[in-house]
Tab-separated table of C-alpha atoms in Angstrom:
chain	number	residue	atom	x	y	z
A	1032	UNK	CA	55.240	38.942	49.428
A	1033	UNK	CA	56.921	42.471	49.175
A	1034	UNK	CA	56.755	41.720	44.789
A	1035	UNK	CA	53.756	40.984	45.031
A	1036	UNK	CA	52.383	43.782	47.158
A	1037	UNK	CA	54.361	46.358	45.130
A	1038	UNK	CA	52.728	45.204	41.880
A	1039	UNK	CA	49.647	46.768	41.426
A	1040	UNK	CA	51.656	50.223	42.860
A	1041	UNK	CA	54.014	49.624	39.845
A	1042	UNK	CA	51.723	49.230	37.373
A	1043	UNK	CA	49.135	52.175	38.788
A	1044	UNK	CA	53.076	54.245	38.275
A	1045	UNK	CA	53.772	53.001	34.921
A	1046	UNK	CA	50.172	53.769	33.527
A	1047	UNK	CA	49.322	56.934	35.183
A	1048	UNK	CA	52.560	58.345	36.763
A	1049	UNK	CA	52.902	61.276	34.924
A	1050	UNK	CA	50.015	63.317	32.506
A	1051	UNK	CA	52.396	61.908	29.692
A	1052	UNK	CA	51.738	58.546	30.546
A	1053	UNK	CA	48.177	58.645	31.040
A	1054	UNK	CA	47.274	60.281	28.075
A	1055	UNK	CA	49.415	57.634	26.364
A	1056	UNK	CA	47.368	55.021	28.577
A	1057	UNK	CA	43.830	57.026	27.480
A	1058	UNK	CA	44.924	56.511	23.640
A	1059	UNK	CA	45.841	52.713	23.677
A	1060	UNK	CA	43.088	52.113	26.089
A	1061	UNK	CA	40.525	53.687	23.662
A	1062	UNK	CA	42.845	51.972	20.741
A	1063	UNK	CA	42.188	48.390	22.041
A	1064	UNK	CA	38.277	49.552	22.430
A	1065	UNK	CA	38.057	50.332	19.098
A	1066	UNK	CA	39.828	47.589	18.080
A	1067	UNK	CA	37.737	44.915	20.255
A	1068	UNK	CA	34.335	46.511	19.543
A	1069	UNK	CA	34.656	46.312	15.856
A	1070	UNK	CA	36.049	42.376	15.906
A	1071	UNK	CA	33.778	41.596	18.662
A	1072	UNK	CA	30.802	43.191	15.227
A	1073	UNK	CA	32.787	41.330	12.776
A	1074	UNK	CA	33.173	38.209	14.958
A	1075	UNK	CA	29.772	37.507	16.708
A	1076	UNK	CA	27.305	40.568	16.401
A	1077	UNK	CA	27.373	39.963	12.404
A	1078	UNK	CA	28.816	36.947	12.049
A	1079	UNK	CA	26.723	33.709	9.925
A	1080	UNK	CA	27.435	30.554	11.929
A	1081	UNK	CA	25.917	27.850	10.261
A	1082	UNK	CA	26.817	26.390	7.027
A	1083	UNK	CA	24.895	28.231	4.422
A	1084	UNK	CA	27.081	29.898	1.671
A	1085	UNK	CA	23.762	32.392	0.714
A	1086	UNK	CA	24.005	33.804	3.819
A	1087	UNK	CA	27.206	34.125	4.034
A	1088	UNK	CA	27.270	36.630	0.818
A	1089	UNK	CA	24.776	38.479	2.414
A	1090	UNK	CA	26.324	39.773	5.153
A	1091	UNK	CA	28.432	42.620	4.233
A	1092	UNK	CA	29.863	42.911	7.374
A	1093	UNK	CA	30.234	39.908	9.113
A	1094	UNK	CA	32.534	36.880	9.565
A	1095	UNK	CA	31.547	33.258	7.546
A	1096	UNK	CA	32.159	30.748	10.373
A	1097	UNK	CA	29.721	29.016	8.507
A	1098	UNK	CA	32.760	27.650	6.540
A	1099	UNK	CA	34.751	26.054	9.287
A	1100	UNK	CA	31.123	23.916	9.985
A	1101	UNK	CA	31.210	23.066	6.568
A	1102	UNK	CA	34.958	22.034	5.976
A	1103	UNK	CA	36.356	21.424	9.197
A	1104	UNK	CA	36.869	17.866	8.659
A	1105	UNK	CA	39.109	18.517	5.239
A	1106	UNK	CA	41.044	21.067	7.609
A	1107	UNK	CA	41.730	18.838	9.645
A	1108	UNK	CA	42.202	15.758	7.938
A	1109	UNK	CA	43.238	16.886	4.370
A	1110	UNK	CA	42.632	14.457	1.823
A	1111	UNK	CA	42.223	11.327	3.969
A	1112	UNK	CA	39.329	9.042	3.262
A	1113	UNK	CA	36.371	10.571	4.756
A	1114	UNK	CA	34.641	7.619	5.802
A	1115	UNK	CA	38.085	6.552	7.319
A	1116	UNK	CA	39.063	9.951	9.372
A	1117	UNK	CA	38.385	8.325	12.570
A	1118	UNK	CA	41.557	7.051	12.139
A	1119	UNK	CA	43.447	10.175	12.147
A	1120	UNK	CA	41.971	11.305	14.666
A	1121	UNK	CA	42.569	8.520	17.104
A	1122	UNK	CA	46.361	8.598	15.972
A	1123	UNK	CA	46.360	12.129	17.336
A	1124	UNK	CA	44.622	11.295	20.452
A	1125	UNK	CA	47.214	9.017	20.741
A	1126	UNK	CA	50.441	10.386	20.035
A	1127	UNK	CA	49.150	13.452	22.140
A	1128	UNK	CA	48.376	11.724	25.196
A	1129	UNK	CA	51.870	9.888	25.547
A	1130	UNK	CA	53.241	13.618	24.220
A	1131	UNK	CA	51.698	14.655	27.450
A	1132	UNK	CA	52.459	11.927	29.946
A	1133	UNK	CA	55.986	12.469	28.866
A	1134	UNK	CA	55.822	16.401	30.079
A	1135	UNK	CA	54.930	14.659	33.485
A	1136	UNK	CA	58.086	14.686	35.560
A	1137	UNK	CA	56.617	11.607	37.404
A	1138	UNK	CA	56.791	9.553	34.069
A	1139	UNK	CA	60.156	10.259	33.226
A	1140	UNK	CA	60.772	6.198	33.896
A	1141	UNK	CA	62.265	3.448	31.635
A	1142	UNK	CA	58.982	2.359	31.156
A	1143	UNK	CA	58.409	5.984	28.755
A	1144	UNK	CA	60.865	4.482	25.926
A	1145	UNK	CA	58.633	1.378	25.123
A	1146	UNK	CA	55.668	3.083	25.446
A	1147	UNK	CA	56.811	5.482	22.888
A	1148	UNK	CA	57.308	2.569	20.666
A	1149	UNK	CA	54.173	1.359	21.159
A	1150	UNK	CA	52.109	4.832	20.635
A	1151	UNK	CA	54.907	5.189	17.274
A	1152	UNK	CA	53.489	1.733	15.351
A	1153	UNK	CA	49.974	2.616	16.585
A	1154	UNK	CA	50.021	6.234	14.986
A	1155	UNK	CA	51.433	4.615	11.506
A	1156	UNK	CA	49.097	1.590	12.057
A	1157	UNK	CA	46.797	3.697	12.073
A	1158	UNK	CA	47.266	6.263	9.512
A	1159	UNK	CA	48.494	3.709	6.589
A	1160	UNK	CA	46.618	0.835	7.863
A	1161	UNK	CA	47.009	-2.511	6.054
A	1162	UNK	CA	46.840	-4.652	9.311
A	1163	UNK	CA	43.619	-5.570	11.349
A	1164	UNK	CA	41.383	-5.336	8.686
A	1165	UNK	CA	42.158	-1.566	7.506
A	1166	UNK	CA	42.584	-0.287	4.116
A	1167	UNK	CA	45.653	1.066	2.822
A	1168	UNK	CA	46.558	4.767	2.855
A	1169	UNK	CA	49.173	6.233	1.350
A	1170	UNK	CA	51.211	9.051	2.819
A	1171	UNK	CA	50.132	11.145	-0.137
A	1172	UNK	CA	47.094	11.470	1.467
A	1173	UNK	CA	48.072	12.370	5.041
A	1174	UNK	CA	47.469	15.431	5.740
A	1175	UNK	CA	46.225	18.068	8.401
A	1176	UNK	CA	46.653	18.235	11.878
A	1177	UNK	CA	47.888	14.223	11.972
A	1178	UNK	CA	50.851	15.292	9.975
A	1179	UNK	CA	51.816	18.929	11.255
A	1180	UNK	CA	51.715	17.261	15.162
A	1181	UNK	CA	53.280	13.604	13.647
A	1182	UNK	CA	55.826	15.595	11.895
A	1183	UNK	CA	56.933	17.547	15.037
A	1184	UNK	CA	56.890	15.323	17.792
A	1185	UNK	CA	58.431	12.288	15.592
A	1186	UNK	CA	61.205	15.046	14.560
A	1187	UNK	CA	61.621	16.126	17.705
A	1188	UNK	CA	61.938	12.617	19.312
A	1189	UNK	CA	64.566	11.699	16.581
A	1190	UNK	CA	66.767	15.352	16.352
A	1191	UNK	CA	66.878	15.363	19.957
A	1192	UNK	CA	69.445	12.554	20.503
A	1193	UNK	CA	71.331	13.752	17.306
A	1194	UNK	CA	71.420	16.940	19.307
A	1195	UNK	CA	72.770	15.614	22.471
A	1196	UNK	CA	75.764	14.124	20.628
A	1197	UNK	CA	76.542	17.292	18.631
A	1198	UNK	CA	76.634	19.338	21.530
A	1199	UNK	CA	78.572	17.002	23.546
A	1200	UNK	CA	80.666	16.367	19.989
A	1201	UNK	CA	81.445	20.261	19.878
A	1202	UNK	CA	82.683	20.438	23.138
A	1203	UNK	CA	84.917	17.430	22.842
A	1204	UNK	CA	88.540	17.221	23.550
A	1205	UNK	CA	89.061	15.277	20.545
A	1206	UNK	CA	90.311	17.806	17.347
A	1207	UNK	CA	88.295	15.899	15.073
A	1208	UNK	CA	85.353	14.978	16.765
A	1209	UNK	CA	85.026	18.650	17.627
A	1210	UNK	CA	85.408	19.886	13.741
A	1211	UNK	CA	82.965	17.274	12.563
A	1212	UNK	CA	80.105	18.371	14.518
A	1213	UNK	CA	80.990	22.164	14.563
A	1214	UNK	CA	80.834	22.115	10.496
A	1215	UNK	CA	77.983	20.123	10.864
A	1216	UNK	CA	76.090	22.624	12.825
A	1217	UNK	CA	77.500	25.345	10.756
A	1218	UNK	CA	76.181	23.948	7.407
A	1219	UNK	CA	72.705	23.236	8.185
A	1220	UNK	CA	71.868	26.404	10.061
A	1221	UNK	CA	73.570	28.384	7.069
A	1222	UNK	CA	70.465	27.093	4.680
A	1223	UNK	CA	67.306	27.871	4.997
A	1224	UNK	CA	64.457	24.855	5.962
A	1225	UNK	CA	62.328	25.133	2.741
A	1226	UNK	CA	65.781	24.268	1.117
A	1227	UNK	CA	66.828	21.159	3.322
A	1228	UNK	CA	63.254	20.355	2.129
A	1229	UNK	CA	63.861	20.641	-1.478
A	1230	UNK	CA	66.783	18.460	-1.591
A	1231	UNK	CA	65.062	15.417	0.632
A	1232	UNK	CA	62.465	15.482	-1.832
A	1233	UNK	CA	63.886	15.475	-5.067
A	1234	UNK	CA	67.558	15.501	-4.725
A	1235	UNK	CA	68.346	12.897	-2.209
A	1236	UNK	CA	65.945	10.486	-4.321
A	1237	UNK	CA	69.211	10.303	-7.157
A	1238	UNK	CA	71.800	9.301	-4.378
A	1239	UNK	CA	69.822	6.338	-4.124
A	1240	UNK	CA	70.026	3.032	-6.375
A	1241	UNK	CA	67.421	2.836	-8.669
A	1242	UNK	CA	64.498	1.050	-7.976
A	1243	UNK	CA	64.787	1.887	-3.979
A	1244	UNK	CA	63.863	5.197	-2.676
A	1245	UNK	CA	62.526	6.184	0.637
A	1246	UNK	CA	58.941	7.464	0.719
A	1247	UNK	CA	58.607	11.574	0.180
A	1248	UNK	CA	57.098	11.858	3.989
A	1249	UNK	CA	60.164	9.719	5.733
A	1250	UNK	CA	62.630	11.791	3.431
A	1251	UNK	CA	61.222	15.093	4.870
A	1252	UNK	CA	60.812	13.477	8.195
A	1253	UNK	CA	64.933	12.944	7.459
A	1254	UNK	CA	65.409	16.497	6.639
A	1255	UNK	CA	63.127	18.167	9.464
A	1256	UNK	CA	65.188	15.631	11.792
A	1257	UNK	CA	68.737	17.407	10.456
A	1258	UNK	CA	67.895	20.523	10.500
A	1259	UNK	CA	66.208	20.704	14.073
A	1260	UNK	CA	68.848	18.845	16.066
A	1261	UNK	CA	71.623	21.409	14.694
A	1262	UNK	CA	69.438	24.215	16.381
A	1263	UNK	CA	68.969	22.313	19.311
A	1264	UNK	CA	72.734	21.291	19.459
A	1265	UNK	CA	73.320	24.750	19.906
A	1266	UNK	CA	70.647	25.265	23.026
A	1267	UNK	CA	71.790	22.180	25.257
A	1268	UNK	CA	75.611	23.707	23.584
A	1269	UNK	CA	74.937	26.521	25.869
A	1270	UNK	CA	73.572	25.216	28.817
A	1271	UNK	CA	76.974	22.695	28.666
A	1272	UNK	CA	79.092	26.020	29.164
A	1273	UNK	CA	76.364	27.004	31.757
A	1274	UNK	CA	77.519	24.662	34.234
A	1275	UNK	CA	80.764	25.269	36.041
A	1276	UNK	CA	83.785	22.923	35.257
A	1277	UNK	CA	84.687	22.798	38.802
A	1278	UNK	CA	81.630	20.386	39.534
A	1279	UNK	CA	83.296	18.170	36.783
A	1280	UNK	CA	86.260	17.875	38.256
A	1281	UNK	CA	85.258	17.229	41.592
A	1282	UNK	CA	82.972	14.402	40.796
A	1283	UNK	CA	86.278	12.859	38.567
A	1284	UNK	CA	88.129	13.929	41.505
A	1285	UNK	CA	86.013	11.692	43.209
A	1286	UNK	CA	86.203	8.006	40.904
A	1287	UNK	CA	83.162	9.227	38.590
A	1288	UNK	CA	83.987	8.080	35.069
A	1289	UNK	CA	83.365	10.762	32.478
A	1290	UNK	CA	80.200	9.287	30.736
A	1291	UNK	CA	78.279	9.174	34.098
A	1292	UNK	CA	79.796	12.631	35.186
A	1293	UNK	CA	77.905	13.900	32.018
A	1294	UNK	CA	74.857	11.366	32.556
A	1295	UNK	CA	74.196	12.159	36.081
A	1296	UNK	CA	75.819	15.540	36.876
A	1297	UNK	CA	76.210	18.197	33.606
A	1298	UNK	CA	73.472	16.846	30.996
A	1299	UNK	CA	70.605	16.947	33.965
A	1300	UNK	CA	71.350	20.833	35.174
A	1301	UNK	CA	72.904	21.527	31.523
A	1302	UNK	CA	68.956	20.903	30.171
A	1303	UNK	CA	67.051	22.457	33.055
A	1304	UNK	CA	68.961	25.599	32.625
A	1305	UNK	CA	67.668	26.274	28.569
A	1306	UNK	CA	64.281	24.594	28.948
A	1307	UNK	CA	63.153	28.426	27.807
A	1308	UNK	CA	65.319	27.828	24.917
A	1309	UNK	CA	64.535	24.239	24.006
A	1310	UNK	CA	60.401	25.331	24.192
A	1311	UNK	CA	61.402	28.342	21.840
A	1312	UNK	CA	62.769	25.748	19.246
A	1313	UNK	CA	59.705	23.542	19.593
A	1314	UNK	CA	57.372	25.805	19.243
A	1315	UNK	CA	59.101	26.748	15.724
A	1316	UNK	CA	59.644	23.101	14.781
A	1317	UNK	CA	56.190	23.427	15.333
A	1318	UNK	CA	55.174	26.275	13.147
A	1319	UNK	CA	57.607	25.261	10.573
A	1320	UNK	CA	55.956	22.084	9.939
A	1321	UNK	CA	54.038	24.272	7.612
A	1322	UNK	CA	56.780	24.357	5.077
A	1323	UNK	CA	56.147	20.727	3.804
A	1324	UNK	CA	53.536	21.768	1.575
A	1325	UNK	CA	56.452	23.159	-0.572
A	1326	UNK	CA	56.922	19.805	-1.294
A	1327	UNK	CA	53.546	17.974	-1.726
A	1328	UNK	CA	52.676	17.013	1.639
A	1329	UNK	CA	49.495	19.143	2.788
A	1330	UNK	CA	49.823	20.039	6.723
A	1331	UNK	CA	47.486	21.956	8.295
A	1332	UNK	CA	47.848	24.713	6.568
A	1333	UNK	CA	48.156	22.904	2.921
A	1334	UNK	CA	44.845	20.839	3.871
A	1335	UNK	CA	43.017	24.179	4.269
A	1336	UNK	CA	44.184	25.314	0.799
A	1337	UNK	CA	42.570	21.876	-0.682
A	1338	UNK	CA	39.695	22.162	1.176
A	1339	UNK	CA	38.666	26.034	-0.472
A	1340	UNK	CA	40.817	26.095	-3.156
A	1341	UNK	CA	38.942	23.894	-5.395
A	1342	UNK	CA	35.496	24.935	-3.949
A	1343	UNK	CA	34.039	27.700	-5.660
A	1344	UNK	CA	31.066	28.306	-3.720
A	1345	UNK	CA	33.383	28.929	-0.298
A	1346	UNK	CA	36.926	30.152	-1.967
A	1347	UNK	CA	35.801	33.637	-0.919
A	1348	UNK	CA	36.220	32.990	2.767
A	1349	UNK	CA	39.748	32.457	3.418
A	1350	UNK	CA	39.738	34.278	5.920
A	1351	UNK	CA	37.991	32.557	8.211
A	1352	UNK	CA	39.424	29.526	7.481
A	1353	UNK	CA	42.851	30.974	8.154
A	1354	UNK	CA	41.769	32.466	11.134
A	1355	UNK	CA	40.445	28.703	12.301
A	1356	UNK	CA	44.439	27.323	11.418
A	1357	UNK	CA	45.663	30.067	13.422
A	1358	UNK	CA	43.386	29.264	15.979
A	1359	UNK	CA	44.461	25.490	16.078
A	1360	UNK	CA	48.423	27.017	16.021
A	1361	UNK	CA	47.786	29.637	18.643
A	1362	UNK	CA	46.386	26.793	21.272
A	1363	UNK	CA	49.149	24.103	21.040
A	1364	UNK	CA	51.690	27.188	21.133
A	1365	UNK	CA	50.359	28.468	23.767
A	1366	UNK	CA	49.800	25.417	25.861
A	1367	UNK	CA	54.041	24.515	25.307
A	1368	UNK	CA	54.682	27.863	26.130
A	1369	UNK	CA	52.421	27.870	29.477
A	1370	UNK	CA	53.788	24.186	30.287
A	1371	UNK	CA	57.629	25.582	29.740
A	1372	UNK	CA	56.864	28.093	32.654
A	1373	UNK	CA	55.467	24.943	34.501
A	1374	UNK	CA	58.227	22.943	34.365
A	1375	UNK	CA	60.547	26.016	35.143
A	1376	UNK	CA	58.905	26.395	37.895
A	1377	UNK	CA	58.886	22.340	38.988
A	1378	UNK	CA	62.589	22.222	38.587
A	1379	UNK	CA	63.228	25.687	39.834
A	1380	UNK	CA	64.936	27.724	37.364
A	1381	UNK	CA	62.462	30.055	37.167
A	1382	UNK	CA	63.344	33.922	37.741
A	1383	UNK	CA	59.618	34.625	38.672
């Protein structure tokens, strides 16, 4: 109560404590007017809404959201079949929703594994088809939203794991367990993603025996799934060292075995104590995702380039259209980084 009392007296202090400060507090103030008057013109006061290119080129001052009404189903959807997109967007409906129930706290029950399984061969179902009744798709024309969230959470899902054992592997008593995964980790985050990329999609394809080769989307799916879990190694790493050794060695003290000491004792305060950290990495996985198009495979981002890039009559307003993207990035950033403080909260490791 005596924090929360003291804030607005703070804040009145650090805005107008001294005629320094509020003239510095005048200038920003009438900075961010500026600023919001002349997007709020751009935006809405002069902006065309509805799809019609013509007006669009007549407004010299004004935003084309006309554009996003016209193309928002290529943006989203890339190059999928359009009388087929409902597809796509079911898959995302679903993958989200179990993406969801699994932030519950309440749902972290055995049950969540199979149930992950289930919404994993519905998404694919889905988005190739070939079973009940759909037509083929093939991953060269995923694209959009179903592949920037599919390649995330599926890469998350699988890099997590991987991560678990390289931080546990790095910590090890064992000499060589503990070099393996420290040059592990070492090597991949010494190269850059786009790179990692580059070599699943055409280098990898010569290790393999001719006539079998992975598709391009599971062989980036393979590299995304490398590179993350050696950042993420590194994050539940830390929170390993964050938790004192004296709790280990009472519990062994006390007939715990070392896996469940680790199961039931270090891994569960260990990943509470960087959940910060661990949102921070998938919010880039996130943003990263973007990088595929590198390599063929047209994200979000890549699906907006198709949609405009080979349209001359709306080419001229990229703008827009990247404003839309960043739009669609800014929400599902935003909502991880407003659930991280929730679960901080829920678990109580919050410094609020």
């Amino acid at each position: 109560m005596r924090n929360v009392a003291q804030g607005p007296i703070a804040w009145r202090s650090e805005l107008w404590g001294s005629p320094l400060r509020a003239l510095a507090t005048v200038l920003l103030l009438g900075l961010l007017a500026w600023a919001g008057f002349h997007a709020f013109e751009w935006g809405v006061m002069h902006a065309v809404f509805r799809p019609d290119a013509d007006a669009c080129r007549a407004v010299q001052h004004g935003a084309c959201w006309g554009v996003v009404a016209e193309k928002w189903r290529p943006m989203l959807f890339g190059r999928f079949p359009y009388e087929e997109q409902w597809r796509p967007a079911v898959a995302v409906v679903v993958l989200s929703a179990v993406t969801v129930l699994s932030a519950w706290p309440r749902s972290w029950r055995w049950w969540l594994a199979p149930l992950w399984g289930v919404a994993l061969l519905l998404f694919v179902g889905l988005m190739h088809g070939g079973v009940a009744g759909l037509s083929v798709v093939p991953t060269s024309r995923w694209g959009g939203l179903p592949l920037t969230i599919g390649l995330a959470v599926v890469g998350l899902a699988l890099a997590f794991p991987l991560a678990l054992l390289l931080a546990m592997g790095r910590r090890s008593e064992w000499p060589v367990v503990r070099t393996l995964s420290a040059s592990y980790i070492e090597l991949v985050r010494g190269v850059p993603l786009i790179s990692v990329l580059f070599m699943a999609s055409f280098l990898l394809p010569l290790l393999w025996p001719a006539g079998w080769q992975p598709d391009v989307l599971v062989r980036v799916l393979m590299g995304l799934t490398l590179f993350v879990a050696a950042y993420l190694a590194e994050i539940i790493r830390g929170g390993l060292q964050a938790v004192p050794r004296g709790q280990t060695e009472v519990a062994m003290a006390l007939g715990f075995g070392r896996w469940p000491v680790q199961r039931d004792i270090v891994l569960p305060q260990a990943l509470r104590l960087v959940v910060p950290a661990l949102t921070n990495s998938v919010v880039g996985t996130l943003k990263d995702t973007s990088l595929v198009t590198v390599v063929g495979l047209f994200e979000l981002t890549g699906a907006l380039g198709l949609a405009l890039g080979g349209d001359p009559v709306w080419r001229p307003f990229y703008l827009e259209g990247y404003l839309f993207v960043a739009a669609v990035y800014w929400l599902l950033c935003f909502g991880l980084s407003r659930y991280s403080v929730w679960l901080e909260r829920r678990l109580g490791t919050s410094s609020a």
